[in-house]
Amino acid sequence: MGNKRIPFEPGKVYHVYNHGNGDDNIFRQEKNYYRFLEKYNQHLSVISHTFAYCLMPNHFHFLLMIKPESEIIEVFKTKYPKKSISELKENLNYHNSNQFAIFLNSYSKYYNIKYNRKGSLFLDNIERKLIDNSGYFMKALNYIHFNPVMHGFVDDISNYKFTSYYDYVMKKNKRINRELAYKLFPKNAKIDFKPKLNGIEKYALEMDMTF
């Protein structure tokens, strides 16, 4: 699973997103959202720092940075004890991408069992866009937080429950690494509390977003 053209490389920042297969929702009940975040914490927080997220009924968005190589190697040394350090380094991008696949497969298994469902829950490829400058970082962060407004679920982004927007305001959620975001992008380390719609739409067009 994953787009081979853009590998998940250590130290790089990505806007990661995916959609339910066909017209399927990936969340039916509130507890599904919490289980999804539990799976995320279990499989992805070990290899990445999270800057933002938004969970919508039929898709999700994350803004994250893959951790440094030395930290990831320690994770995979425990997970794959029979592999040498050189083997892990040689296939590090594959293992990173596979971690995303394991995450989605784990949630899909839970979801399919719970709702007596069969087949793929997500689209085949988990989409990702490389974020390589502070301007795109802030556009992506605001786009992710503004998603519930764009899709008509709420009129005010602070009223949607399953995003990291409120975590930035309250500065409490340990899932979000605000401090690292501020270090990486000090010139724009402030959330736009009233993002302009045309700015969000411009980002979506530039990044070729489909949802």
mmCIF file with all atom_site columns, C-alpha atoms in Angstrom:
data_model
loop_
_atom_site.group_PDB
_atom_site.id
_atom_site.type_symbol
_atom_site.label_atom_id
_atom_site.label_alt_id
_atom_site.label_comp_id
_atom_site.label_asym_id
_atom_site.label_entity_id
_atom_site.label_seq_id
_atom_site.pdbx_PDB_ins_code
_atom_site.Cartn_x
_atom_site.Cartn_y
_atom_site.Cartn_z
_atom_site.occupancy
_atom_site.B_iso_or_equiv
_atom_site.pdbx_formal_charge
_atom_site.auth_seq_id
_atom_site.auth_comp_id
_atom_site.auth_asym_id
_atom_site.auth_atom_id
_atom_site.pdbx_PDB_model_num
ATOM 1   C CA . MET A 1 1   ? 0.000   0.000   0.000  1.00 0.00 ? 1   MET A CA 1
ATOM 2   C CA . GLY A 1 2   ? 1.282   3.476   -0.727 1.00 0.00 ? 2   GLY A CA 1
ATOM 3   C CA . ASN A 1 3   ? 2.422   5.679   -3.540 1.00 0.00 ? 3   ASN A CA 1
ATOM 4   C CA . LYS A 1 4   ? 5.890   4.461   -4.620 1.00 0.00 ? 4   LYS A CA 1
ATOM 5   C CA . ARG A 1 5   ? 6.626   7.794   -6.257 1.00 0.00 ? 5   ARG A CA 1
ATOM 6   C CA . ILE A 1 6   ? 6.705   9.546   -2.879 1.00 0.00 ? 6   ILE A CA 1
ATOM 7   C CA . PRO A 1 7   ? 8.301   7.372   -0.176 1.00 0.00 ? 7   PRO A CA 1
ATOM 8   C CA . PHE A 1 8   ? 7.846   8.035   3.521  1.00 0.00 ? 8   PHE A CA 1
ATOM 9   C CA . GLU A 1 9   ? 11.353  9.230   4.330  1.00 0.00 ? 9   GLU A CA 1
ATOM 10  C CA . PRO A 1 10  ? 12.789  10.019  7.780  1.00 0.00 ? 10  PRO A CA 1
ATOM 11  C CA . GLY A 1 11  ? 12.644  13.662  8.771  1.00 0.00 ? 11  GLY A CA 1
ATOM 12  C CA . LYS A 1 12  ? 10.155  14.698  6.086  1.00 0.00 ? 12  LYS A CA 1
ATOM 13  C CA . VAL A 1 13  ? 6.658   16.148  6.523  1.00 0.00 ? 13  VAL A CA 1
ATOM 14  C CA . TYR A 1 14  ? 3.578   14.827  4.728  1.00 0.00 ? 14  TYR A CA 1
ATOM 15  C CA . HIS A 1 15  ? -0.104  15.541  4.332  1.00 0.00 ? 15  HIS A CA 1
ATOM 16  C CA . VAL A 1 16  ? -1.560  12.026  4.455  1.00 0.00 ? 16  VAL A CA 1
ATOM 17  C CA . TYR A 1 17  ? -5.144  11.191  3.573  1.00 0.00 ? 17  TYR A CA 1
ATOM 18  C CA . ASN A 1 18  ? -7.436  8.439   2.361  1.00 0.00 ? 18  ASN A CA 1
ATOM 19  C CA . HIS A 1 19  ? -11.082 7.798   1.566  1.00 0.00 ? 19  HIS A CA 1
ATOM 20  C CA . GLY A 1 20  ? -13.568 5.034   2.160  1.00 0.00 ? 20  GLY A CA 1
ATOM 21  C CA . ASN A 1 21  ? -13.925 2.535   -0.665 1.00 0.00 ? 21  ASN A CA 1
ATOM 22  C CA . GLY A 1 22  ? -16.758 3.601   -2.970 1.00 0.00 ? 22  GLY A CA 1
ATOM 23  C CA . ASP A 1 23  ? -19.579 5.228   -1.034 1.00 0.00 ? 23  ASP A CA 1
ATOM 24  C CA . ASP A 1 24  ? -18.657 3.512   2.225  1.00 0.00 ? 24  ASP A CA 1
ATOM 25  C CA . ASN A 1 25  ? -18.253 5.479   5.421  1.00 0.00 ? 25  ASN A CA 1
ATOM 26  C CA . ILE A 1 26  ? -15.245 4.547   7.529  1.00 0.00 ? 26  ILE A CA 1
ATOM 27  C CA . PHE A 1 27  ? -16.917 5.768   10.730 1.00 0.00 ? 27  PHE A CA 1
ATOM 28  C CA . ARG A 1 28  ? -20.513 4.912   11.673 1.00 0.00 ? 28  ARG A CA 1
ATOM 29  C CA . GLN A 1 29  ? -20.486 5.593   15.399 1.00 0.00 ? 29  GLN A CA 1
ATOM 30  C CA . GLU A 1 30  ? -18.556 7.898   17.691 1.00 0.00 ? 30  GLU A CA 1
ATOM 31  C CA . LYS A 1 31  ? -16.617 5.015   19.183 1.00 0.00 ? 31  LYS A CA 1
ATOM 32  C CA . ASN A 1 32  ? -15.261 4.187   15.707 1.00 0.00 ? 32  ASN A CA 1
ATOM 33  C CA . TYR A 1 33  ? -13.373 7.480   15.679 1.00 0.00 ? 33  TYR A CA 1
ATOM 34  C CA . TYR A 1 34  ? -11.767 6.697   19.020 1.00 0.00 ? 34  TYR A CA 1
ATOM 35  C CA . ARG A 1 35  ? -10.807 3.199   17.909 1.00 0.00 ? 35  ARG A CA 1
ATOM 36  C CA . PHE A 1 36  ? -9.256  4.647   14.742 1.00 0.00 ? 36  PHE A CA 1
ATOM 37  C CA . LEU A 1 37  ? -7.132  7.026   16.827 1.00 0.00 ? 37  LEU A CA 1
ATOM 38  C CA . GLU A 1 38  ? -6.123  4.152   19.101 1.00 0.00 ? 38  GLU A CA 1
ATOM 39  C CA . LYS A 1 39  ? -4.926  2.208   16.071 1.00 0.00 ? 39  LYS A CA 1
ATOM 40  C CA . TYR A 1 40  ? -3.114  5.299   14.816 1.00 0.00 ? 40  TYR A CA 1
ATOM 41  C CA . ASN A 1 41  ? -1.355  5.705   18.141 1.00 0.00 ? 41  ASN A CA 1
ATOM 42  C CA . GLN A 1 42  ? -0.411  2.040   18.188 1.00 0.00 ? 42  GLN A CA 1
ATOM 43  C CA . HIS A 1 43  ? 1.003   1.787   14.680 1.00 0.00 ? 43  HIS A CA 1
ATOM 44  C CA . LEU A 1 44  ? 1.940   5.282   13.463 1.00 0.00 ? 44  LEU A CA 1
ATOM 45  C CA . SER A 1 45  ? 2.901   7.357   16.480 1.00 0.00 ? 45  SER A CA 1
ATOM 46  C CA . VAL A 1 46  ? 5.923   5.085   16.913 1.00 0.00 ? 46  VAL A CA 1
ATOM 47  C CA . ILE A 1 47  ? 7.364   6.252   13.583 1.00 0.00 ? 47  ILE A CA 1
ATOM 48  C CA . SER A 1 48  ? 5.958   9.762   13.236 1.00 0.00 ? 48  SER A CA 1
ATOM 49  C CA . HIS A 1 49  ? 5.187   13.074  14.933 1.00 0.00 ? 49  HIS A CA 1
ATOM 50  C CA . THR A 1 50  ? 1.652   14.341  14.375 1.00 0.00 ? 50  THR A CA 1
ATOM 51  C CA . PHE A 1 51  ? 0.925   18.014  13.723 1.00 0.00 ? 51  PHE A CA 1
ATOM 52  C CA . ALA A 1 52  ? -2.763  17.898  12.781 1.00 0.00 ? 52  ALA A CA 1
ATOM 53  C CA . TYR A 1 53  ? -5.608  15.528  11.994 1.00 0.00 ? 53  TYR A CA 1
ATOM 54  C CA . CYS A 1 54  ? -9.240  15.508  10.929 1.00 0.00 ? 54  CYS A CA 1
ATOM 55  C CA . LEU A 1 55  ? -11.531 12.484  10.813 1.00 0.00 ? 55  LEU A CA 1
ATOM 56  C CA . MET A 1 56  ? -14.566 12.805  8.561  1.00 0.00 ? 56  MET A CA 1
ATOM 57  C CA . PRO A 1 57  ? -17.304 10.161  8.139  1.00 0.00 ? 57  PRO A CA 1
ATOM 58  C CA . ASN A 1 58  ? -15.848 8.885   4.857  1.00 0.00 ? 58  ASN A CA 1
ATOM 59  C CA . HIS A 1 59  ? -12.222 10.078  4.883  1.00 0.00 ? 59  HIS A CA 1
ATOM 60  C CA . PHE A 1 60  ? -9.359  11.300  7.055  1.00 0.00 ? 60  PHE A CA 1
ATOM 61  C CA . HIS A 1 61  ? -6.417  13.694  6.986  1.00 0.00 ? 61  HIS A CA 1
ATOM 62  C CA . PHE A 1 62  ? -3.150  13.765  8.941  1.00 0.00 ? 62  PHE A CA 1
ATOM 63  C CA . LEU A 1 63  ? -0.257  16.196  8.866  1.00 0.00 ? 63  LEU A CA 1
ATOM 64  C CA . LEU A 1 64  ? 2.787   14.392  10.169 1.00 0.00 ? 64  LEU A CA 1
ATOM 65  C CA . MET A 1 65  ? 6.555   14.062  10.088 1.00 0.00 ? 65  MET A CA 1
ATOM 66  C CA . ILE A 1 66  ? 8.378   10.749  9.873  1.00 0.00 ? 66  ILE A CA 1
ATOM 67  C CA . LYS A 1 67  ? 10.785  10.480  12.807 1.00 0.00 ? 67  LYS A CA 1
ATOM 68  C CA . PRO A 1 68  ? 14.592  10.456  12.341 1.00 0.00 ? 68  PRO A CA 1
ATOM 69  C CA . GLU A 1 69  ? 16.186  7.278   11.029 1.00 0.00 ? 69  GLU A CA 1
ATOM 70  C CA . SER A 1 70  ? 17.856  6.403   14.336 1.00 0.00 ? 70  SER A CA 1
ATOM 71  C CA . GLU A 1 71  ? 14.520  6.435   16.194 1.00 0.00 ? 71  GLU A CA 1
ATOM 72  C CA . ILE A 1 72  ? 12.721  4.405   13.548 1.00 0.00 ? 72  ILE A CA 1
ATOM 73  C CA . ILE A 1 73  ? 15.494  1.815   13.422 1.00 0.00 ? 73  ILE A CA 1
ATOM 74  C CA . GLU A 1 74  ? 15.023  1.208   17.150 1.00 0.00 ? 74  GLU A CA 1
ATOM 75  C CA . VAL A 1 75  ? 11.312  0.586   16.562 1.00 0.00 ? 75  VAL A CA 1
ATOM 76  C CA . PHE A 1 76  ? 11.904  -1.862  13.730 1.00 0.00 ? 76  PHE A CA 1
ATOM 77  C CA . LYS A 1 77  ? 14.752  -3.613  15.566 1.00 0.00 ? 77  LYS A CA 1
ATOM 78  C CA . THR A 1 78  ? 12.184  -4.668  18.159 1.00 0.00 ? 78  THR A CA 1
ATOM 79  C CA . LYS A 1 79  ? 9.525   -5.477  15.597 1.00 0.00 ? 79  LYS A CA 1
ATOM 80  C CA . TYR A 1 80  ? 11.819  -7.436  13.253 1.00 0.00 ? 80  TYR A CA 1
ATOM 81  C CA . PRO A 1 81  ? 14.510  -8.913  15.553 1.00 0.00 ? 81  PRO A CA 1
ATOM 82  C CA . LYS A 1 82  ? 15.822  -11.295 12.883 1.00 0.00 ? 82  LYS A CA 1
ATOM 83  C CA . LYS A 1 83  ? 16.712  -8.472  10.492 1.00 0.00 ? 83  LYS A CA 1
ATOM 84  C CA . SER A 1 84  ? 20.118  -6.824  10.646 1.00 0.00 ? 84  SER A CA 1
ATOM 85  C CA . ILE A 1 85  ? 20.575  -3.078  11.021 1.00 0.00 ? 85  ILE A CA 1
ATOM 86  C CA . SER A 1 86  ? 21.840  -2.863  7.445  1.00 0.00 ? 86  SER A CA 1
ATOM 87  C CA . GLU A 1 87  ? 18.755  -4.715  6.174  1.00 0.00 ? 87  GLU A CA 1
ATOM 88  C CA . LEU A 1 88  ? 16.455  -2.375  8.072  1.00 0.00 ? 88  LEU A CA 1
ATOM 89  C CA . LYS A 1 89  ? 18.244  0.708   6.734  1.00 0.00 ? 89  LYS A CA 1
ATOM 90  C CA . GLU A 1 90  ? 18.183  -0.611  3.188  1.00 0.00 ? 90  GLU A CA 1
ATOM 91  C CA . ASN A 1 91  ? 14.406  -1.187  3.342  1.00 0.00 ? 91  ASN A CA 1
ATOM 92  C CA . LEU A 1 92  ? 13.480  1.626   5.701  1.00 0.00 ? 92  LEU A CA 1
ATOM 93  C CA . ASN A 1 93  ? 11.108  3.435   3.330  1.00 0.00 ? 93  ASN A CA 1
ATOM 94  C CA . TYR A 1 94  ? 9.293   0.167   2.653  1.00 0.00 ? 94  TYR A CA 1
ATOM 95  C CA . HIS A 1 95  ? 8.893   -0.534  6.372  1.00 0.00 ? 95  HIS A CA 1
ATOM 96  C CA . ASN A 1 96  ? 7.595   3.002   6.928  1.00 0.00 ? 96  ASN A CA 1
ATOM 97  C CA . SER A 1 97  ? 5.014   2.603   4.172  1.00 0.00 ? 97  SER A CA 1
ATOM 98  C CA . ASN A 1 98  ? 4.089   -0.845  5.427  1.00 0.00 ? 98  ASN A CA 1
ATOM 99  C CA . GLN A 1 99  ? 3.407   0.617   8.849  1.00 0.00 ? 99  GLN A CA 1
ATOM 100 C CA . PHE A 1 100 ? 0.659   2.734   7.296  1.00 0.00 ? 100 PHE A CA 1
ATOM 101 C CA . ALA A 1 101 ? -0.771  -0.355  5.618  1.00 0.00 ? 101 ALA A CA 1
ATOM 102 C CA . ILE A 1 102 ? -0.759  -2.242  8.913  1.00 0.00 ? 102 ILE A CA 1
ATOM 103 C CA . PHE A 1 103 ? -2.561  0.664   10.567 1.00 0.00 ? 103 PHE A CA 1
ATOM 104 C CA . LEU A 1 104 ? -5.361  0.754   7.984  1.00 0.00 ? 104 LEU A CA 1
ATOM 105 C CA . ASN A 1 105 ? -5.653  -3.031  7.815  1.00 0.00 ? 105 ASN A CA 1
ATOM 106 C CA . SER A 1 106 ? -5.908  -3.236  11.585 1.00 0.00 ? 106 SER A CA 1
ATOM 107 C CA . TYR A 1 107 ? -8.756  -0.733  11.698 1.00 0.00 ? 107 TYR A CA 1
ATOM 108 C CA . SER A 1 108 ? -10.451 -2.350  8.686  1.00 0.00 ? 108 SER A CA 1
ATOM 109 C CA . LYS A 1 109 ? -10.411 -5.732  10.424 1.00 0.00 ? 109 LYS A CA 1
ATOM 110 C CA . TYR A 1 110 ? -12.051 -4.234  13.512 1.00 0.00 ? 110 TYR A CA 1
ATOM 111 C CA . TYR A 1 111 ? -14.636 -2.404  11.396 1.00 0.00 ? 111 TYR A CA 1
ATOM 112 C CA . ASN A 1 112 ? -15.528 -5.388  9.222  1.00 0.00 ? 112 ASN A CA 1
ATOM 113 C CA . ILE A 1 113 ? -15.985 -7.689  12.205 1.00 0.00 ? 113 ILE A CA 1
ATOM 114 C CA . LYS A 1 114 ? -18.058 -5.146  14.077 1.00 0.00 ? 114 LYS A CA 1
ATOM 115 C CA . TYR A 1 115 ? -20.426 -4.466  11.189 1.00 0.00 ? 115 TYR A CA 1
ATOM 116 C CA . ASN A 1 116 ? -20.363 -7.939  9.614  1.00 0.00 ? 116 ASN A CA 1
ATOM 117 C CA . ARG A 1 117 ? -18.778 -6.468  6.522  1.00 0.00 ? 117 ARG A CA 1
ATOM 118 C CA . LYS A 1 118 ? -16.403 -7.902  3.907  1.00 0.00 ? 118 LYS A CA 1
ATOM 119 C CA . GLY A 1 119 ? -13.973 -6.386  1.463  1.00 0.00 ? 119 GLY A CA 1
ATOM 120 C CA . SER A 1 120 ? -11.640 -3.397  1.390  1.00 0.00 ? 120 SER A CA 1
ATOM 121 C CA . LEU A 1 121 ? -12.694 -0.480  3.567  1.00 0.00 ? 121 LEU A CA 1
ATOM 122 C CA . PHE A 1 122 ? -10.247 2.069   2.107  1.00 0.00 ? 122 PHE A CA 1
ATOM 123 C CA . LEU A 1 123 ? -9.041  3.002   -1.350 1.00 0.00 ? 123 LEU A CA 1
ATOM 124 C CA . ASP A 1 124 ? -5.994  0.985   -2.371 1.00 0.00 ? 124 ASP A CA 1
ATOM 125 C CA . ASN A 1 125 ? -3.380  3.714   -2.067 1.00 0.00 ? 125 ASN A CA 1
ATOM 126 C CA . ILE A 1 126 ? -2.927  5.924   0.951  1.00 0.00 ? 126 ILE A CA 1
ATOM 127 C CA . GLU A 1 127 ? -2.354  9.357   -0.540 1.00 0.00 ? 127 GLU A CA 1
ATOM 128 C CA . ARG A 1 128 ? 0.432   11.643  0.586  1.00 0.00 ? 128 ARG A CA 1
ATOM 129 C CA . LYS A 1 129 ? 1.790   15.050  -0.362 1.00 0.00 ? 129 LYS A CA 1
ATOM 130 C CA . LEU A 1 130 ? 5.282   16.134  0.617  1.00 0.00 ? 130 LEU A CA 1
ATOM 131 C CA . ILE A 1 131 ? 5.261   19.402  2.579  1.00 0.00 ? 131 ILE A CA 1
ATOM 132 C CA . ASP A 1 132 ? 8.592   21.101  1.936  1.00 0.00 ? 132 ASP A CA 1
ATOM 133 C CA . ASN A 1 133 ? 8.104   24.689  3.100  1.00 0.00 ? 133 ASN A CA 1
ATOM 134 C CA . SER A 1 134 ? 6.400   26.662  5.857  1.00 0.00 ? 134 SER A CA 1
ATOM 135 C CA . GLY A 1 135 ? 3.770   28.139  3.541  1.00 0.00 ? 135 GLY A CA 1
ATOM 136 C CA . TYR A 1 136 ? 2.495   24.728  2.496  1.00 0.00 ? 136 TYR A CA 1
ATOM 137 C CA . PHE A 1 137 ? 2.695   23.523  6.076  1.00 0.00 ? 137 PHE A CA 1
ATOM 138 C CA . MET A 1 138 ? 0.300   26.193  7.296  1.00 0.00 ? 138 MET A CA 1
ATOM 139 C CA . LYS A 1 139 ? -1.982  25.798  4.288  1.00 0.00 ? 139 LYS A CA 1
ATOM 140 C CA . ALA A 1 140 ? -2.177  22.063  4.933  1.00 0.00 ? 140 ALA A CA 1
ATOM 141 C CA . LEU A 1 141 ? -2.781  22.551  8.643  1.00 0.00 ? 141 LEU A CA 1
ATOM 142 C CA . ASN A 1 142 ? -5.598  25.019  8.037  1.00 0.00 ? 142 ASN A CA 1
ATOM 143 C CA . TYR A 1 143 ? -7.044  22.913  5.218  1.00 0.00 ? 143 TYR A CA 1
ATOM 144 C CA . ILE A 1 144 ? -7.198  19.888  7.519  1.00 0.00 ? 144 ILE A CA 1
ATOM 145 C CA . HIS A 1 145 ? -8.855  21.810  10.346 1.00 0.00 ? 145 HIS A CA 1
ATOM 146 C CA . PHE A 1 146 ? -11.263 23.577  7.990  1.00 0.00 ? 146 PHE A CA 1
ATOM 147 C CA . ASN A 1 147 ? -12.400 20.344  6.319  1.00 0.00 ? 147 ASN A CA 1
ATOM 148 C CA . PRO A 1 148 ? -15.623 19.927  8.358  1.00 0.00 ? 148 PRO A CA 1
ATOM 149 C CA . VAL A 1 149 ? -16.726 23.437  7.332  1.00 0.00 ? 149 VAL A CA 1
ATOM 150 C CA . MET A 1 150 ? -15.905 22.799  3.674  1.00 0.00 ? 150 MET A CA 1
ATOM 151 C CA . HIS A 1 151 ? -18.065 19.672  3.757  1.00 0.00 ? 151 HIS A CA 1
ATOM 152 C CA . GLY A 1 152 ? -20.930 21.406  5.551  1.00 0.00 ? 152 GLY A CA 1
ATOM 153 C CA . PHE A 1 153 ? -20.837 19.510  8.852  1.00 0.00 ? 153 PHE A CA 1
ATOM 154 C CA . VAL A 1 154 ? -20.377 22.639  10.978 1.00 0.00 ? 154 VAL A CA 1
ATOM 155 C CA . ASP A 1 155 ? -20.277 26.391  10.456 1.00 0.00 ? 155 ASP A CA 1
ATOM 156 C CA . ASP A 1 156 ? -17.442 26.934  12.933 1.00 0.00 ? 156 ASP A CA 1
ATOM 157 C CA . ILE A 1 157 ? -14.342 24.710  12.954 1.00 0.00 ? 157 ILE A CA 1
ATOM 158 C CA . SER A 1 158 ? -14.199 24.782  16.754 1.00 0.00 ? 158 SER A CA 1
ATOM 159 C CA . ASN A 1 159 ? -17.506 22.892  16.855 1.00 0.00 ? 159 ASN A CA 1
ATOM 160 C CA . TYR A 1 160 ? -16.261 19.750  15.139 1.00 0.00 ? 160 TYR A CA 1
ATOM 161 C CA . LYS A 1 161 ? -15.134 17.099  17.581 1.00 0.00 ? 161 LYS A CA 1
ATOM 162 C CA . PHE A 1 162 ? -12.697 14.939  15.659 1.00 0.00 ? 162 PHE A CA 1
ATOM 163 C CA . THR A 1 163 ? -9.942  17.321  14.628 1.00 0.00 ? 163 THR A CA 1
ATOM 164 C CA . SER A 1 164 ? -6.814  18.610  16.338 1.00 0.00 ? 164 SER A CA 1
ATOM 165 C CA . TYR A 1 165 ? -7.993  22.220  16.068 1.00 0.00 ? 165 TYR A CA 1
ATOM 166 C CA . TYR A 1 166 ? -9.307  22.298  19.614 1.00 0.00 ? 166 TYR A CA 1
ATOM 167 C CA . ASP A 1 167 ? -6.091  20.672  20.827 1.00 0.00 ? 167 ASP A CA 1
ATOM 168 C CA . TYR A 1 168 ? -4.120  23.637  19.535 1.00 0.00 ? 168 TYR A CA 1
ATOM 169 C CA . VAL A 1 169 ? -6.473  26.048  21.251 1.00 0.00 ? 169 VAL A CA 1
ATOM 170 C CA . MET A 1 170 ? -6.403  24.219  24.599 1.00 0.00 ? 170 MET A CA 1
ATOM 171 C CA . LYS A 1 171 ? -2.787  23.013  24.252 1.00 0.00 ? 171 LYS A CA 1
ATOM 172 C CA . LYS A 1 172 ? -3.529  19.711  25.972 1.00 0.00 ? 172 LYS A CA 1
ATOM 173 C CA . ASN A 1 173 ? -3.483  16.800  23.544 1.00 0.00 ? 173 ASN A CA 1
ATOM 174 C CA . LYS A 1 174 ? -0.248  14.837  23.694 1.00 0.00 ? 174 LYS A CA 1
ATOM 175 C CA . ARG A 1 175 ? -0.979  13.330  20.277 1.00 0.00 ? 175 ARG A CA 1
ATOM 176 C CA . ILE A 1 176 ? -0.159  16.687  18.671 1.00 0.00 ? 176 ILE A CA 1
ATOM 177 C CA . ASN A 1 177 ? 3.473   17.809  18.708 1.00 0.00 ? 177 ASN A CA 1
ATOM 178 C CA . ARG A 1 178 ? 2.965   21.572  18.715 1.00 0.00 ? 178 ARG A CA 1
ATOM 179 C CA . GLU A 1 179 ? 6.442   22.336  19.996 1.00 0.00 ? 179 GLU A CA 1
ATOM 180 C CA . LEU A 1 180 ? 8.137   20.595  17.088 1.00 0.00 ? 180 LEU A CA 1
ATOM 181 C CA . ALA A 1 181 ? 5.827   22.310  14.604 1.00 0.00 ? 181 ALA A CA 1
ATOM 182 C CA . TYR A 1 182 ? 6.829   25.688  16.026 1.00 0.00 ? 182 TYR A CA 1
ATOM 183 C CA . LYS A 1 183 ? 10.523  24.790  15.764 1.00 0.00 ? 183 LYS A CA 1
ATOM 184 C CA . LEU A 1 184 ? 10.216  23.584  12.183 1.00 0.00 ? 184 LEU A CA 1
ATOM 185 C CA . PHE A 1 185 ? 8.147   26.518  10.973 1.00 0.00 ? 185 PHE A CA 1
ATOM 186 C CA . PRO A 1 186 ? 8.810   29.423  13.342 1.00 0.00 ? 186 PRO A CA 1
ATOM 187 C CA . LYS A 1 187 ? 7.759   32.159  10.916 1.00 0.00 ? 187 LYS A CA 1
ATOM 188 C CA . ASN A 1 188 ? 4.252   30.765  10.554 1.00 0.00 ? 188 ASN A CA 1
ATOM 189 C CA . ALA A 1 189 ? 3.776   29.024  13.887 1.00 0.00 ? 189 ALA A CA 1
ATOM 190 C CA . LYS A 1 190 ? 0.293   30.369  14.411 1.00 0.00 ? 190 LYS A CA 1
ATOM 191 C CA . ILE A 1 191 ? -2.966  28.779  13.398 1.00 0.00 ? 191 ILE A CA 1
ATOM 192 C CA . ASP A 1 192 ? -5.235  30.951  11.308 1.00 0.00 ? 192 ASP A CA 1
ATOM 193 C CA . PHE A 1 193 ? -8.373  30.924  13.457 1.00 0.00 ? 193 PHE A CA 1
ATOM 194 C CA . LYS A 1 194 ? -10.436 32.264  10.560 1.00 0.00 ? 194 LYS A CA 1
ATOM 195 C CA . PRO A 1 195 ? -8.845  30.789  7.432  1.00 0.00 ? 195 PRO A CA 1
ATOM 196 C CA . LYS A 1 196 ? -9.967  32.286  4.170  1.00 0.00 ? 196 LYS A CA 1
ATOM 197 C CA . LEU A 1 197 ? -11.961 29.901  2.023  1.00 0.00 ? 197 LEU A CA 1
ATOM 198 C CA . ASN A 1 198 ? -10.174 30.935  -1.157 1.00 0.00 ? 198 ASN A CA 1
ATOM 199 C CA . GLY A 1 199 ? -6.850  30.124  0.512  1.00 0.00 ? 199 GLY A CA 1
ATOM 200 C CA . ILE A 1 200 ? -8.106  26.648  1.420  1.00 0.00 ? 200 ILE A CA 1
ATOM 201 C CA . GLU A 1 201 ? -9.467  26.081  -2.082 1.00 0.00 ? 201 GLU A CA 1
ATOM 202 C CA . LYS A 1 202 ? -6.187  27.285  -3.600 1.00 0.00 ? 202 LYS A CA 1
ATOM 203 C CA . TYR A 1 203 ? -4.272  24.773  -1.514 1.00 0.00 ? 203 TYR A CA 1
ATOM 204 C CA . ALA A 1 204 ? -6.631  21.977  -2.594 1.00 0.00 ? 204 ALA A CA 1
ATOM 205 C CA . LEU A 1 205 ? -6.104  22.848  -6.261 1.00 0.00 ? 205 LEU A CA 1
ATOM 206 C CA . GLU A 1 206 ? -2.345  23.180  -5.948 1.00 0.00 ? 206 GLU A CA 1
ATOM 207 C CA . MET A 1 207 ? -2.015  19.872  -4.109 1.00 0.00 ? 207 MET A CA 1
ATOM 208 C CA . ASP A 1 208 ? -4.484  18.099  -6.391 1.00 0.00 ? 208 ASP A CA 1
ATOM 209 C CA . MET A 1 209 ? -6.748  17.103  -3.500 1.00 0.00 ? 209 MET A CA 1
ATOM 210 C CA . THR A 1 210 ? -9.712  14.939  -4.377 1.00 0.00 ? 210 THR A CA 1
ATOM 211 C CA . PHE A 1 211 ? -11.590 15.263  -1.058 1.00 0.00 ? 211 PHE A CA 1
#
